Amino acid sequence: MPVYRGLLLSIFAASAALAQDIDLQNGHNLYRTYCWQCHGFEATGDGPMAEMLAIRTPDLTRLAAQNDGVFPIEEVARQIDGRAPLLAHGGEMPIFGPALDSDQKVALTMPDGQPMFAGVPLANVIYYLESIQIE
């Protein structure tokens, strides 16, 4: 059963972003638009395109479990927005990363308390991914 750990989101006055901009359902919808083909409908790494990749597609429901119980916010953001290249995709991962960017930013609180700014759509996907973590 998924355990909702509650993404530590801090909304700063860096933009017009408000708490209601962080939307779990929107994150779920964005996941179903951009991610499920490789990562699977339930985010377990078994999407229909997974077998075509050069590496094993990760199970996104176990990211916290594989990181000593801490959801790796920064690593997830860097992977999704393309700052951390993934060679299985032939280069930058994902090719649709810019679709999740936005001028409207929110600050995600890192485990050490430091803020990391992300566009609202990316923050919503991260929020969704954290909500589906299992132990």
Tab-separated table of C-alpha atoms in Angstrom:
chain	number	residue	atom	x	y	z
A	1	MET	CA	0.000	0.000	0.000
A	2	PRO	CA	1.487	3.360	-0.942
A	3	VAL	CA	2.602	5.419	1.995
A	4	TYR	CA	2.116	9.147	1.583
A	5	ARG	CA	5.099	10.796	3.205
A	6	GLY	CA	4.065	14.361	2.447
A	7	LEU	CA	6.456	16.229	0.236
A	8	LEU	CA	8.002	19.034	2.192
A	9	LEU	CA	6.863	21.923	0.066
A	10	SER	CA	7.589	25.484	0.991
A	11	ILE	CA	5.960	28.130	-1.088
A	12	PHE	CA	8.137	31.234	-1.294
A	13	ALA	CA	7.252	34.685	-2.591
A	14	ALA	CA	9.601	34.196	-5.550
A	15	SER	CA	6.647	34.314	-7.916
A	16	ALA	CA	2.892	34.367	-7.947
A	17	ALA	CA	2.810	30.648	-7.067
A	18	LEU	CA	0.465	29.854	-4.221
A	19	ALA	CA	-0.083	26.676	-2.229
A	20	GLN	CA	-3.092	25.789	-4.374
A	21	ASP	CA	-0.761	25.610	-7.395
A	22	ILE	CA	0.687	22.351	-6.032
A	23	ASP	CA	-1.781	19.775	-7.243
A	24	LEU	CA	-1.425	16.033	-6.719
A	25	GLN	CA	-4.051	15.239	-9.370
A	26	ASN	CA	-2.258	17.451	-11.898
A	27	GLY	CA	0.995	15.621	-11.097
A	28	HIS	CA	-0.777	12.303	-11.660
A	29	ASN	CA	-2.200	13.541	-14.967
A	30	LEU	CA	1.225	14.792	-16.107
A	31	TYR	CA	2.758	11.427	-15.153
A	32	ARG	CA	0.106	9.663	-17.239
A	33	THR	CA	0.877	11.990	-20.157
A	34	TYR	CA	4.684	11.920	-20.146
A	35	CYS	CA	6.019	9.066	-18.010
A	36	TRP	CA	3.869	5.952	-18.012
A	37	GLN	CA	5.002	4.691	-21.422
A	38	CYS	CA	8.395	3.796	-19.954
A	39	HIS	CA	7.754	3.662	-16.216
A	40	GLY	CA	4.395	1.890	-16.349
A	41	PHE	CA	0.852	2.797	-15.425
A	42	GLU	CA	1.600	2.101	-11.741
A	43	ALA	CA	5.169	3.541	-11.969
A	44	THR	CA	6.801	0.170	-11.323
A	45	GLY	CA	9.086	0.282	-14.374
A	46	ASP	CA	7.070	-1.982	-16.640
A	47	GLY	CA	5.758	0.393	-19.295
A	48	PRO	CA	5.332	-0.788	-22.884
A	49	MET	CA	8.416	1.151	-24.038
A	50	ALA	CA	10.666	-0.068	-21.184
A	51	GLU	CA	12.015	-3.067	-23.095
A	52	MET	CA	13.371	-0.765	-25.808
A	53	LEU	CA	15.636	1.145	-23.426
A	54	ALA	CA	19.315	0.350	-22.922
A	55	ILE	CA	18.882	0.134	-19.137
A	56	ARG	CA	16.270	-1.317	-16.820
A	57	THR	CA	13.522	1.236	-16.235
A	58	PRO	CA	13.449	2.100	-12.527
A	59	ASP	CA	10.537	1.357	-10.238
A	60	LEU	CA	9.503	4.877	-9.240
A	61	THR	CA	7.495	3.620	-6.262
A	62	ARG	CA	10.673	2.567	-4.437
A	63	LEU	CA	12.834	5.675	-4.767
A	64	ALA	CA	12.589	6.525	-1.061
A	65	ALA	CA	13.103	2.901	-0.004
A	66	GLN	CA	16.296	2.793	-2.068
A	67	ASN	CA	17.485	6.049	-0.471
A	68	ASP	CA	17.310	5.143	3.242
A	69	GLY	CA	13.637	6.105	3.423
A	70	VAL	CA	14.198	9.649	2.158
A	71	PHE	CA	12.540	10.686	-1.087
A	72	PRO	CA	15.394	12.023	-3.300
A	73	ILE	CA	13.742	15.275	-4.392
A	74	GLU	CA	16.799	16.818	-6.051
A	75	GLU	CA	17.791	13.685	-7.951
A	76	VAL	CA	14.234	13.198	-9.195
A	77	ALA	CA	13.985	16.831	-10.312
A	78	ARG	CA	17.362	16.680	-12.080
A	79	GLN	CA	16.387	13.478	-13.879
A	80	ILE	CA	13.027	14.780	-15.029
A	81	ASP	CA	14.130	18.268	-16.072
A	82	GLY	CA	17.116	16.951	-18.022
A	83	ARG	CA	19.991	18.256	-15.883
A	84	ALA	CA	21.063	14.654	-15.201
A	85	PRO	CA	21.554	12.965	-18.581
A	86	LEU	CA	20.404	9.378	-18.938
A	87	LEU	CA	22.161	7.511	-21.706
A	88	ALA	CA	19.347	4.992	-22.144
A	89	HIS	CA	17.410	7.765	-23.798
A	90	GLY	CA	20.247	8.599	-26.173
A	91	GLY	CA	21.129	11.704	-24.215
A	92	GLU	CA	19.106	14.162	-22.233
A	93	MET	CA	16.244	12.649	-20.252
A	94	PRO	CA	13.518	13.354	-20.925
A	95	ILE	CA	13.098	14.968	-24.283
A	96	PHE	CA	9.871	16.476	-22.960
A	97	GLY	CA	11.469	18.025	-19.851
A	98	PRO	CA	10.824	21.576	-21.050
A	99	ALA	CA	7.091	20.766	-21.098
A	100	LEU	CA	7.225	20.597	-17.307
A	101	ASP	CA	8.980	23.935	-16.909
A	102	SER	CA	7.125	27.101	-16.058
A	103	ASP	CA	7.812	30.722	-15.236
A	104	GLN	CA	5.731	30.109	-12.137
A	105	LYS	CA	8.088	28.574	-9.558
A	106	VAL	CA	7.699	27.023	-6.149
A	107	ALA	CA	10.384	26.103	-3.654
A	108	LEU	CA	10.663	22.440	-2.750
A	109	THR	CA	12.307	21.935	0.619
A	110	MET	CA	15.232	19.547	0.413
A	111	PRO	CA	15.890	17.055	3.246
A	112	ASP	CA	18.584	19.425	4.580
A	113	GLY	CA	16.081	22.294	4.703
A	114	GLN	CA	17.449	24.165	1.705
A	115	PRO	CA	15.019	25.292	-0.995
A	116	MET	CA	15.161	24.109	-4.583
A	117	PHE	CA	13.044	26.064	-7.044
A	118	ALA	CA	11.051	24.180	-9.654
A	119	GLY	CA	8.335	25.035	-12.120
A	120	VAL	CA	4.842	24.233	-10.868
A	121	PRO	CA	4.253	21.343	-13.353
A	122	LEU	CA	7.548	19.681	-12.366
A	123	ALA	CA	6.750	20.191	-8.677
A	124	ASN	CA	3.360	18.552	-9.227
A	125	VAL	CA	4.976	15.475	-10.812
A	126	ILE	CA	7.505	15.265	-7.967
A	127	TYR	CA	4.662	15.631	-5.439
A	128	TYR	CA	2.795	12.795	-7.164
A	129	LEU	CA	5.864	10.538	-7.275
A	130	GLU	CA	6.491	11.070	-3.588
A	131	SER	CA	2.864	10.232	-2.817
A	132	ILE	CA	3.167	6.759	-4.405
A	133	GLN	CA	6.240	5.615	-2.478
A	134	ILE	CA	6.036	2.216	-0.789
A	135	GLU	CA	8.174	0.875	2.014
